[in-house]
């Protein structure tokens, strides 16, 4: 789906994929995040729909608001609750500042823990 905003000068269209990409980039820039978690269901969704689904990010965009779900892997020995709060804030700020959408929620699901020596 593509979000449309009617302005005085015309329409602005923001694709869900764009919002997902911004959220994913902001998430990976957050200290303590080892990687995004794609999961099996995302692999099937990509095969069935033919769409390039942003790994570990699901967005639901409305008229002027959006909700974001993130699936992440955190680094071992980092305080998970602090990393998740920082992640929510970073993603909210990045998406709101770049798109003008109001982010109503950023849900985080921690799906794993990685050691610094692990390869992602």
mmCIF file of N, CA and C in Angstrom:
data_model
loop_
_atom_site.group_PDB
_atom_site.id
_atom_site.type_symbol
_atom_site.label_atom_id
_atom_site.label_comp_id
_atom_site.label_asym_id
_atom_site.label_seq_id
_atom_site.Cartn_x
_atom_site.Cartn_y
_atom_site.Cartn_z
ATOM 1 N N UNK A 1 0.840 -1.184 0.000
ATOM 2 C CA UNK A 1 0.000 0.000 0.000
ATOM 3 C C UNK A 1 0.878 1.238 0.000
ATOM 4 N N UNK A 2 0.391 2.271 -0.610
ATOM 5 C CA UNK A 2 1.103 3.538 -0.655
ATOM 6 C C UNK A 2 0.269 4.584 0.061
ATOM 7 N N UNK A 3 0.903 5.306 0.961
ATOM 8 C CA UNK A 3 0.216 6.349 1.723
ATOM 9 C C UNK A 3 0.153 7.617 0.885
ATOM 10 N N UNK A 4 -1.010 8.272 0.835
ATOM 11 C CA UNK A 4 -1.190 9.518 0.115
ATOM 12 C C UNK A 4 -1.555 10.626 1.081
ATOM 13 N N UNK A 5 -0.882 11.735 0.975
ATOM 14 C CA UNK A 5 -1.210 12.925 1.749
ATOM 15 C C UNK A 5 -1.624 14.016 0.782
ATOM 16 N N UNK A 6 -2.813 14.559 0.972
ATOM 17 C CA UNK A 6 -3.295 15.649 0.121
ATOM 18 C C UNK A 6 -2.831 16.969 0.720
ATOM 19 N N UNK A 7 -2.047 17.693 -0.033
ATOM 20 C CA UNK A 7 -1.557 19.002 0.386
ATOM 21 C C UNK A 7 -2.057 20.057 -0.602
ATOM 22 N N UNK A 8 -1.834 21.312 -0.285
ATOM 23 C CA UNK A 8 -2.267 22.399 -1.154
ATOM 24 C C UNK A 8 -1.649 22.293 -2.549
ATOM 25 N N UNK A 9 -0.403 21.821 -2.619
ATOM 26 C CA UNK A 9 0.306 21.757 -3.890
ATOM 27 C C UNK A 9 0.088 20.449 -4.644
ATOM 28 N N UNK A 10 -0.593 19.479 -4.037
ATOM 29 C CA UNK A 10 -0.811 18.191 -4.696
ATOM 30 C C UNK A 10 -0.673 17.038 -3.710
ATOM 31 N N UNK A 11 -0.516 15.830 -4.232
ATOM 32 C CA UNK A 11 -0.419 14.615 -3.418
ATOM 33 C C UNK A 11 1.025 14.240 -3.134
ATOM 34 N N UNK A 12 1.232 13.671 -1.964
ATOM 35 C CA UNK A 12 2.515 13.064 -1.628
ATOM 36 C C UNK A 12 2.228 11.605 -1.340
ATOM 37 N N UNK A 13 2.937 10.704 -1.984
ATOM 38 C CA UNK A 13 2.743 9.274 -1.787
ATOM 39 C C UNK A 13 3.983 8.680 -1.135
ATOM 40 N N UNK A 14 3.782 7.992 -0.013
ATOM 41 C CA UNK A 14 4.889 7.339 0.700
ATOM 42 C C UNK A 14 4.582 5.851 0.769
ATOM 43 N N UNK A 15 5.395 5.063 0.138
ATOM 44 C CA UNK A 15 5.209 3.616 0.094
ATOM 45 C C UNK A 15 5.503 2.986 1.452
ATOM 46 N N UNK A 16 4.774 1.915 1.773
ATOM 47 C CA UNK A 16 5.052 1.159 3.000
ATOM 48 C C UNK A 16 6.499 0.679 3.018
ATOM 49 N N UNK A 17 7.017 0.305 1.841
ATOM 50 C CA UNK A 17 8.389 -0.173 1.755
ATOM 51 C C UNK A 17 9.392 0.912 2.152
ATOM 52 N N UNK A 18 9.066 2.159 1.836
ATOM 53 C CA UNK A 18 9.947 3.276 2.213
ATOM 54 C C UNK A 18 9.970 3.429 3.729
ATOM 55 N N UNK A 19 8.788 3.378 4.344
ATOM 56 C CA UNK A 19 8.708 3.491 5.806
ATOM 57 C C UNK A 19 9.459 2.331 6.455
ATOM 58 N N UNK A 20 9.300 1.122 5.911
ATOM 59 C CA UNK A 20 9.992 -0.049 6.452
ATOM 60 C C UNK A 20 11.506 0.086 6.315
ATOM 61 N N UNK A 21 11.961 0.616 5.198
ATOM 62 C CA UNK A 21 13.401 0.795 4.974
ATOM 63 C C UNK A 21 13.980 1.805 5.962
ATOM 64 N N UNK A 22 13.286 2.920 6.167
ATOM 65 C CA UNK A 22 13.757 3.935 7.124
ATOM 66 C C UNK A 22 13.826 3.331 8.525
ATOM 67 N N UNK A 23 12.778 2.604 8.918
ATOM 68 C CA UNK A 23 12.744 1.983 10.245
ATOM 69 C C UNK A 23 13.867 0.972 10.402
ATOM 70 N N UNK A 24 14.108 0.168 9.377
ATOM 71 C CA UNK A 24 15.174 -0.841 9.432
ATOM 72 C C UNK A 24 16.559 -0.226 9.550
ATOM 73 N N UNK A 25 16.796 0.849 8.801
ATOM 74 C CA UNK A 25 18.097 1.526 8.876
ATOM 75 C C UNK A 25 18.310 2.137 10.258
ATOM 76 N N UNK A 26 17.274 2.778 10.796
ATOM 77 C CA UNK A 26 17.375 3.373 12.130
ATOM 78 C C UNK A 26 17.607 2.295 13.181
ATOM 79 N N UNK A 27 16.969 1.151 13.018
ATOM 80 C CA UNK A 27 17.135 0.056 13.971
ATOM 81 C C UNK A 27 18.568 -0.458 13.976
ATOM 82 N N UNK A 28 19.141 -0.651 12.804
ATOM 83 C CA UNK A 28 20.500 -1.185 12.725
ATOM 84 C C UNK A 28 21.552 -0.196 13.223
ATOM 85 N N UNK A 29 21.212 1.090 13.267
ATOM 86 C CA UNK A 29 22.132 2.102 13.789
ATOM 87 C C UNK A 29 22.056 2.209 15.308
ATOM 88 N N UNK A 30 21.132 1.496 15.931
ATOM 89 C CA UNK A 30 20.957 1.561 17.377
ATOM 90 C C UNK A 30 21.980 0.668 18.067
ATOM 91 N N UNK A 31 22.762 1.206 19.005
ATOM 92 C CA UNK A 31 23.743 0.390 19.721
ATOM 93 C C UNK A 31 23.066 -0.764 20.467
ATOM 94 N N UNK A 32 23.674 -1.958 20.377
ATOM 95 C CA UNK A 32 23.135 -3.134 21.051
ATOM 96 C C UNK A 32 22.326 -4.034 20.143
ATOM 97 N N UNK A 33 21.984 -3.553 18.956
ATOM 98 C CA UNK A 33 21.247 -4.365 17.998
ATOM 99 C C UNK A 33 22.268 -5.108 17.131
ATOM 100 N N UNK A 34 22.203 -6.444 17.170
ATOM 101 C CA UNK A 34 23.120 -7.247 16.364
ATOM 102 C C UNK A 34 22.612 -7.381 14.935
ATOM 103 N N UNK A 35 21.296 -7.597 14.800
ATOM 104 C CA UNK A 35 20.710 -7.793 13.472
ATOM 105 C C UNK A 35 19.196 -7.731 13.573
ATOM 106 N N UNK A 36 18.574 -7.683 12.408
ATOM 107 C CA UNK A 36 17.129 -7.815 12.314
ATOM 108 C C UNK A 36 16.844 -9.290 12.085
ATOM 109 N N UNK A 37 15.696 -9.751 12.553
ATOM 110 C CA UNK A 37 15.324 -11.155 12.424
ATOM 111 C C UNK A 37 14.206 -11.288 11.404
ATOM 112 N N UNK A 38 14.474 -12.018 10.328
ATOM 113 C CA UNK A 38 13.473 -12.183 9.277
ATOM 114 C C UNK A 38 12.426 -13.217 9.591
ATOM 115 N N UNK A 39 12.836 -14.361 10.091
ATOM 116 C CA UNK A 39 11.893 -15.424 10.423
ATOM 117 C C UNK A 39 11.373 -16.156 9.198
ATOM 118 N N UNK A 40 10.770 -17.302 9.422
ATOM 119 C CA UNK A 40 10.248 -18.130 8.340
ATOM 120 C C UNK A 40 9.059 -17.507 7.632
ATOM 121 N N UNK A 41 8.158 -16.901 8.399
ATOM 122 C CA UNK A 41 6.946 -16.351 7.788
ATOM 123 C C UNK A 41 7.277 -15.259 6.781
ATOM 124 N N UNK A 42 8.327 -14.508 7.028
ATOM 125 C CA UNK A 42 8.692 -13.454 6.101
ATOM 126 C C UNK A 42 9.222 -14.032 4.796
ATOM 127 N N UNK A 43 9.967 -15.132 4.895
ATOM 128 C CA UNK A 43 10.462 -15.798 3.694
ATOM 129 C C UNK A 43 9.319 -16.296 2.824
ATOM 130 N N UNK A 44 8.303 -16.859 3.447
ATOM 131 C CA UNK A 44 7.130 -17.333 2.707
ATOM 132 C C UNK A 44 6.368 -16.166 2.097
ATOM 133 N N UNK A 45 6.226 -15.082 2.835
ATOM 134 C CA UNK A 45 5.504 -13.914 2.318
ATOM 135 C C UNK A 45 6.190 -13.377 1.068
ATOM 136 N N UNK A 46 7.504 -13.354 1.076
ATOM 137 C CA UNK A 46 8.250 -12.856 -0.076
ATOM 138 C C UNK A 46 8.044 -13.766 -1.280
ATOM 139 N N UNK A 47 8.086 -15.082 -1.050
ATOM 140 C CA UNK A 47 7.896 -16.024 -2.145
ATOM 141 C C UNK A 47 6.488 -15.947 -2.722
ATOM 142 N N UNK A 48 5.488 -15.840 -1.854
ATOM 143 C CA UNK A 48 4.094 -15.843 -2.307
ATOM 144 C C UNK A 48 3.693 -14.539 -2.982
ATOM 145 N N UNK A 49 4.129 -13.420 -2.415
ATOM 146 C CA UNK A 49 3.694 -12.131 -2.954
ATOM 147 C C UNK A 49 4.625 -11.604 -4.032
ATOM 148 N N UNK A 50 5.851 -12.087 -4.055
ATOM 149 C CA UNK A 50 6.827 -11.575 -5.005
ATOM 150 C C UNK A 50 7.407 -10.237 -4.582
ATOM 151 N N UNK A 51 6.995 -9.718 -3.417
ATOM 152 C CA UNK A 51 7.478 -8.428 -2.935
ATOM 153 C C UNK A 51 8.757 -8.608 -2.134
ATOM 154 N N UNK A 52 9.600 -7.613 -2.163
ATOM 155 C CA UNK A 52 10.808 -7.606 -1.359
ATOM 156 C C UNK A 52 10.447 -7.046 0.015
ATOM 157 N N UNK A 53 10.160 -7.938 0.948
ATOM 158 C CA UNK A 53 9.760 -7.522 2.295
ATOM 159 C C UNK A 53 11.010 -7.116 3.070
ATOM 160 N N UNK A 54 10.956 -5.960 3.739
ATOM 161 C CA UNK A 54 12.072 -5.485 4.549
ATOM 162 C C UNK A 54 12.281 -6.435 5.713
ATOM 163 N N UNK A 55 13.454 -6.993 5.838
ATOM 164 C CA UNK A 55 13.744 -8.005 6.843
ATOM 165 C C UNK A 55 13.535 -7.490 8.264
ATOM 166 N N UNK A 56 12.669 -8.177 9.027
ATOM 167 C CA UNK A 56 12.452 -7.871 10.425
ATOM 168 C C UNK A 56 11.591 -6.652 10.702
ATOM 169 N N UNK A 57 11.014 -6.055 9.665
ATOM 170 C CA UNK A 57 10.204 -4.839 9.832
ATOM 171 C C UNK A 57 8.856 -5.031 9.152
ATOM 172 N N UNK A 58 7.791 -4.755 9.902
ATOM 173 C CA UNK A 58 6.444 -4.748 9.345
ATOM 174 C C UNK A 58 5.829 -3.399 9.680
ATOM 175 N N UNK A 59 5.231 -2.760 8.689
ATOM 176 C CA UNK A 59 4.604 -1.459 8.932
ATOM 177 C C UNK A 59 3.147 -1.510 8.517
ATOM 178 N N UNK A 60 2.367 -0.705 9.208
ATOM 179 C CA UNK A 60 0.962 -0.513 8.856
ATOM 180 C C UNK A 60 0.742 0.985 8.807
ATOM 181 N N UNK A 61 0.529 1.488 7.603
ATOM 182 C CA UNK A 61 0.431 2.925 7.398
ATOM 183 C C UNK A 61 -1.019 3.306 7.149
ATOM 184 N N UNK A 62 -1.493 4.304 7.903
ATOM 185 C CA UNK A 62 -2.843 4.840 7.723
ATOM 186 C C UNK A 62 -2.785 6.178 7.028
ATOM 187 N N UNK A 63 -3.824 6.983 7.196
ATOM 188 C CA UNK A 63 -3.879 8.296 6.550
ATOM 189 C C UNK A 63 -2.724 9.201 6.972
ATOM 190 N N UNK A 64 -2.581 9.383 8.289
ATOM 191 C CA UNK A 64 -1.534 10.276 8.807
ATOM 192 C C UNK A 64 -0.674 9.619 9.870
ATOM 193 N N UNK A 65 -0.950 8.347 10.157
ATOM 194 C CA UNK A 65 -0.258 7.646 11.237
ATOM 195 C C UNK A 65 0.300 6.319 10.732
ATOM 196 N N UNK A 66 1.226 5.773 11.512
ATOM 197 C CA UNK A 66 1.797 4.465 11.173
ATOM 198 C C UNK A 66 2.138 3.716 12.449
ATOM 199 N N UNK A 67 2.085 2.395 12.341
ATOM 200 C CA UNK A 67 2.516 1.507 13.418
ATOM 201 C C UNK A 67 3.621 0.623 12.843
ATOM 202 N N UNK A 68 4.626 0.356 13.658
ATOM 203 C CA UNK A 68 5.797 -0.394 13.197
ATOM 204 C C UNK A 68 6.056 -1.554 14.143
ATOM 205 N N UNK A 69 6.290 -2.738 13.583
ATOM 206 C CA UNK A 69 6.691 -3.920 14.340
ATOM 207 C C UNK A 69 8.101 -4.296 13.916
ATOM 208 N N UNK A 70 8.971 -4.504 14.904
ATOM 209 C CA UNK A 70 10.361 -4.867 14.648
ATOM 210 C C UNK A 70 10.684 -6.199 15.313
ATOM 211 N N UNK A 71 11.407 -7.048 14.602
ATOM 212 C CA UNK A 71 11.909 -8.303 15.161
ATOM 213 C C UNK A 71 13.432 -8.219 15.119
ATOM 214 N N UNK A 72 14.048 -8.334 16.307
ATOM 215 C CA UNK A 72 15.480 -8.053 16.407
ATOM 216 C C UNK A 72 16.243 -9.160 17.114
ATOM 217 N N UNK A 73 17.566 -9.093 16.950
ATOM 218 C CA UNK A 73 18.512 -9.905 17.700
ATOM 219 C C UNK A 73 19.439 -8.919 18.396
ATOM 220 N N UNK A 74 19.565 -9.055 19.724
ATOM 221 C CA UNK A 74 20.396 -8.126 20.497
ATOM 222 C C UNK A 74 21.748 -8.754 20.798
ATOM 223 N N UNK A 75 22.701 -7.899 21.075
ATOM 224 C CA UNK A 75 24.021 -8.379 21.477
ATOM 225 C C UNK A 75 23.987 -8.872 22.918
ATOM 226 N N UNK A 76 24.693 -9.956 23.172
ATOM 227 C CA UNK A 76 24.791 -10.525 24.508
ATOM 228 C C UNK A 76 25.430 -9.511 25.448
ATOM 229 N N UNK A 77 24.978 -9.494 26.679
ATOM 230 C CA UNK A 77 25.454 -8.620 27.750
ATOM 231 C C UNK A 77 25.007 -7.167 27.602
ATOM 232 N N UNK A 78 24.031 -6.898 26.751
ATOM 233 C CA UNK A 78 23.470 -5.555 26.702
ATOM 234 C C UNK A 78 22.137 -5.590 27.441
ATOM 235 N N UNK A 79 21.802 -4.534 28.164
ATOM 236 C CA UNK A 79 20.510 -4.495 28.862
ATOM 237 C C UNK A 79 19.368 -4.405 27.835
ATOM 238 N N UNK A 80 18.663 -5.503 27.654
ATOM 239 C CA UNK A 80 17.664 -5.614 26.596
ATOM 240 C C UNK A 80 16.601 -4.522 26.693
ATOM 241 N N UNK A 81 16.104 -4.272 27.891
ATOM 242 C CA UNK A 81 15.050 -3.259 28.034
ATOM 243 C C UNK A 81 15.531 -1.866 27.631
ATOM 244 N N UNK A 82 16.778 -1.536 27.931
ATOM 245 C CA UNK A 82 17.317 -0.227 27.553
ATOM 246 C C UNK A 82 17.535 -0.133 26.047
ATOM 247 N N UNK A 83 18.048 -1.214 25.459
ATOM 248 C CA UNK A 83 18.264 -1.237 24.012
ATOM 249 C C UNK A 83 16.932 -1.088 23.286
ATOM 250 N N UNK A 84 15.904 -1.776 23.765
ATOM 251 C CA UNK A 84 14.586 -1.703 23.121
ATOM 252 C C UNK A 84 13.967 -0.312 23.234
ATOM 253 N N UNK A 85 14.116 0.325 24.378
ATOM 254 C CA UNK A 85 13.592 1.694 24.524
ATOM 255 C C UNK A 85 14.306 2.660 23.574
ATOM 256 N N UNK A 86 15.630 2.527 23.488
ATOM 257 C CA UNK A 86 16.413 3.372 22.596
ATOM 258 C C UNK A 86 16.035 3.093 21.138
ATOM 259 N N UNK A 87 15.819 1.825 20.827
ATOM 260 C CA UNK A 87 15.409 1.430 19.484
ATOM 261 C C UNK A 87 14.064 2.063 19.114
ATOM 262 N N UNK A 88 13.098 1.984 20.018
ATOM 263 C CA UNK A 88 11.787 2.586 19.769
ATOM 264 C C UNK A 88 11.914 4.081 19.498
ATOM 265 N N UNK A 89 12.704 4.755 20.293
ATOM 266 C CA UNK A 89 12.889 6.203 20.139
ATOM 267 C C UNK A 89 13.578 6.543 18.816
ATOM 268 N N UNK A 90 14.651 5.806 18.481
ATOM 269 C CA UNK A 90 15.391 6.074 17.242
ATOM 270 C C UNK A 90 14.523 5.865 16.003
ATOM 271 N N UNK A 91 13.761 4.779 16.010
ATOM 272 C CA UNK A 91 12.900 4.477 14.864
ATOM 273 C C UNK A 91 11.800 5.522 14.749
ATOM 274 N N UNK A 92 11.171 5.857 15.874
ATOM 275 C CA UNK A 92 10.101 6.868 15.863
ATOM 276 C C UNK A 92 10.623 8.190 15.296
ATOM 277 N N UNK A 93 11.753 8.663 15.801
ATOM 278 C CA UNK A 93 12.304 9.948 15.354
ATOM 279 C C UNK A 93 12.673 9.922 13.872
ATOM 280 N N UNK A 94 13.295 8.835 13.428
ATOM 281 C CA UNK A 94 13.725 8.750 12.024
ATOM 282 C C UNK A 94 12.531 8.761 11.082
ATOM 283 N N UNK A 95 11.535 7.949 11.356
ATOM 284 C CA UNK A 95 10.379 7.859 10.463
ATOM 285 C C UNK A 95 9.555 9.142 10.502
ATOM 286 N N UNK A 96 9.315 9.682 11.695
ATOM 287 C CA UNK A 96 8.528 10.918 11.786
ATOM 288 C C UNK A 96 9.226 12.080 11.092
ATOM 289 N N UNK A 97 10.537 12.212 11.278
ATOM 290 C CA UNK A 97 11.238 13.351 10.682
ATOM 291 C C UNK A 97 11.357 13.230 9.165
ATOM 292 N N UNK A 98 11.462 12.005 8.654
ATOM 293 C CA UNK A 98 11.637 11.836 7.209
ATOM 294 C C UNK A 98 10.326 11.772 6.435
ATOM 295 N N UNK A 99 9.235 11.360 7.093
ATOM 296 C CA UNK A 99 7.975 11.182 6.363
ATOM 297 C C UNK A 99 6.876 12.145 6.778
ATOM 298 N N UNK A 100 6.950 12.697 7.978
ATOM 299 C CA UNK A 100 5.875 13.544 8.480
ATOM 300 C C UNK A 100 4.715 12.755 9.066
ATOM 301 N N UNK A 101 4.789 11.423 9.032
ATOM 302 C CA UNK A 101 3.753 10.584 9.634
ATOM 303 C C UNK A 101 3.907 10.583 11.144
ATOM 304 N N UNK A 102 2.807 10.444 11.862
ATOM 305 C CA UNK A 102 2.857 10.284 13.316
ATOM 306 C C UNK A 102 2.943 8.786 13.599
ATOM 307 N N UNK A 103 3.947 8.400 14.352
ATOM 308 C CA UNK A 103 4.122 6.992 14.701
ATOM 309 C C UNK A 103 3.363 6.737 16.002
ATOM 310 N N UNK A 104 2.345 5.893 15.935
ATOM 311 C CA UNK A 104 1.511 5.636 17.110
ATOM 312 C C UNK A 104 2.093 4.544 17.991
ATOM 313 N N UNK A 105 2.851 3.619 17.399
ATOM 314 C CA UNK A 105 3.511 2.592 18.215
ATOM 315 C C UNK A 105 4.664 1.969 17.457
ATOM 316 N N UNK A 106 5.683 1.602 18.235
ATOM 317 C CA UNK A 106 6.811 0.835 17.722
ATOM 318 C C UNK A 106 6.915 -0.388 18.623
ATOM 319 N N UNK A 107 6.479 -1.526 18.118
ATOM 320 C CA UNK A 107 6.502 -2.767 18.880
ATOM 321 C C UNK A 107 7.786 -3.522 18.570
ATOM 322 N N UNK A 108 8.425 -4.047 19.615
ATOM 323 C CA UNK A 108 9.695 -4.744 19.455
ATOM 324 C C UNK A 108 9.568 -6.163 19.986
ATOM 325 N N UNK A 109 9.980 -7.116 19.175
ATOM 326 C CA UNK A 109 10.035 -8.511 19.600
ATOM 327 C C UNK A 109 11.487 -8.957 19.515
ATOM 328 N N UNK A 110 12.058 -9.303 20.671
ATOM 329 C CA UNK A 110 13.442 -9.784 20.713
ATOM 330 C C UNK A 110 13.401 -11.284 20.430
ATOM 331 N N UNK A 111 13.996 -11.688 19.304
ATOM 332 C CA UNK A 111 13.935 -13.081 18.881
ATOM 333 C C UNK A 111 15.234 -13.838 19.085
ATOM 334 N N UNK A 112 16.265 -13.154 19.585
ATOM 335 C CA UNK A 112 17.523 -13.858 19.778
ATOM 336 C C UNK A 112 18.571 -12.979 20.419
ATOM 337 N N UNK A 113 19.636 -13.655 20.831
ATOM 338 C CA UNK A 113 20.792 -12.992 21.415
ATOM 339 C C UNK A 113 22.016 -13.478 20.642
ATOM 340 N N UNK A 114 22.889 -12.571 20.279
ATOM 341 C CA UNK A 114 24.081 -12.913 19.523
ATOM 342 C C UNK A 114 25.324 -12.527 20.306
ATOM 343 N N UNK A 115 26.350 -13.344 20.183
ATOM 344 C CA UNK A 115 27.650 -13.023 20.759
ATOM 345 C C UNK A 115 28.432 -12.211 19.757
ATOM 346 N N UNK A 116 29.350 -11.404 20.212
ATOM 347 C CA UNK A 116 30.114 -10.535 19.304
ATOM 348 C C UNK A 116 30.866 -11.324 18.253
ATOM 349 N N UNK A 117 31.242 -12.568 18.555
ATOM 350 C CA UNK A 117 31.974 -13.399 17.597
ATOM 351 C C UNK A 117 31.061 -14.072 16.589
ATOM 352 N N UNK A 118 29.735 -14.078 16.835
ATOM 353 C CA UNK A 118 28.794 -14.720 15.912
ATOM 354 C C UNK A 118 28.732 -13.958 14.601
ATOM 355 N N UNK A 119 28.594 -14.710 13.507
ATOM 356 C CA UNK A 119 28.366 -14.074 12.221
ATOM 357 C C UNK A 119 26.878 -14.040 11.973
ATOM 358 N N UNK A 120 26.388 -12.916 11.480
ATOM 359 C CA UNK A 120 24.954 -12.766 11.205
ATOM 360 C C UNK A 120 24.695 -13.125 9.777
#
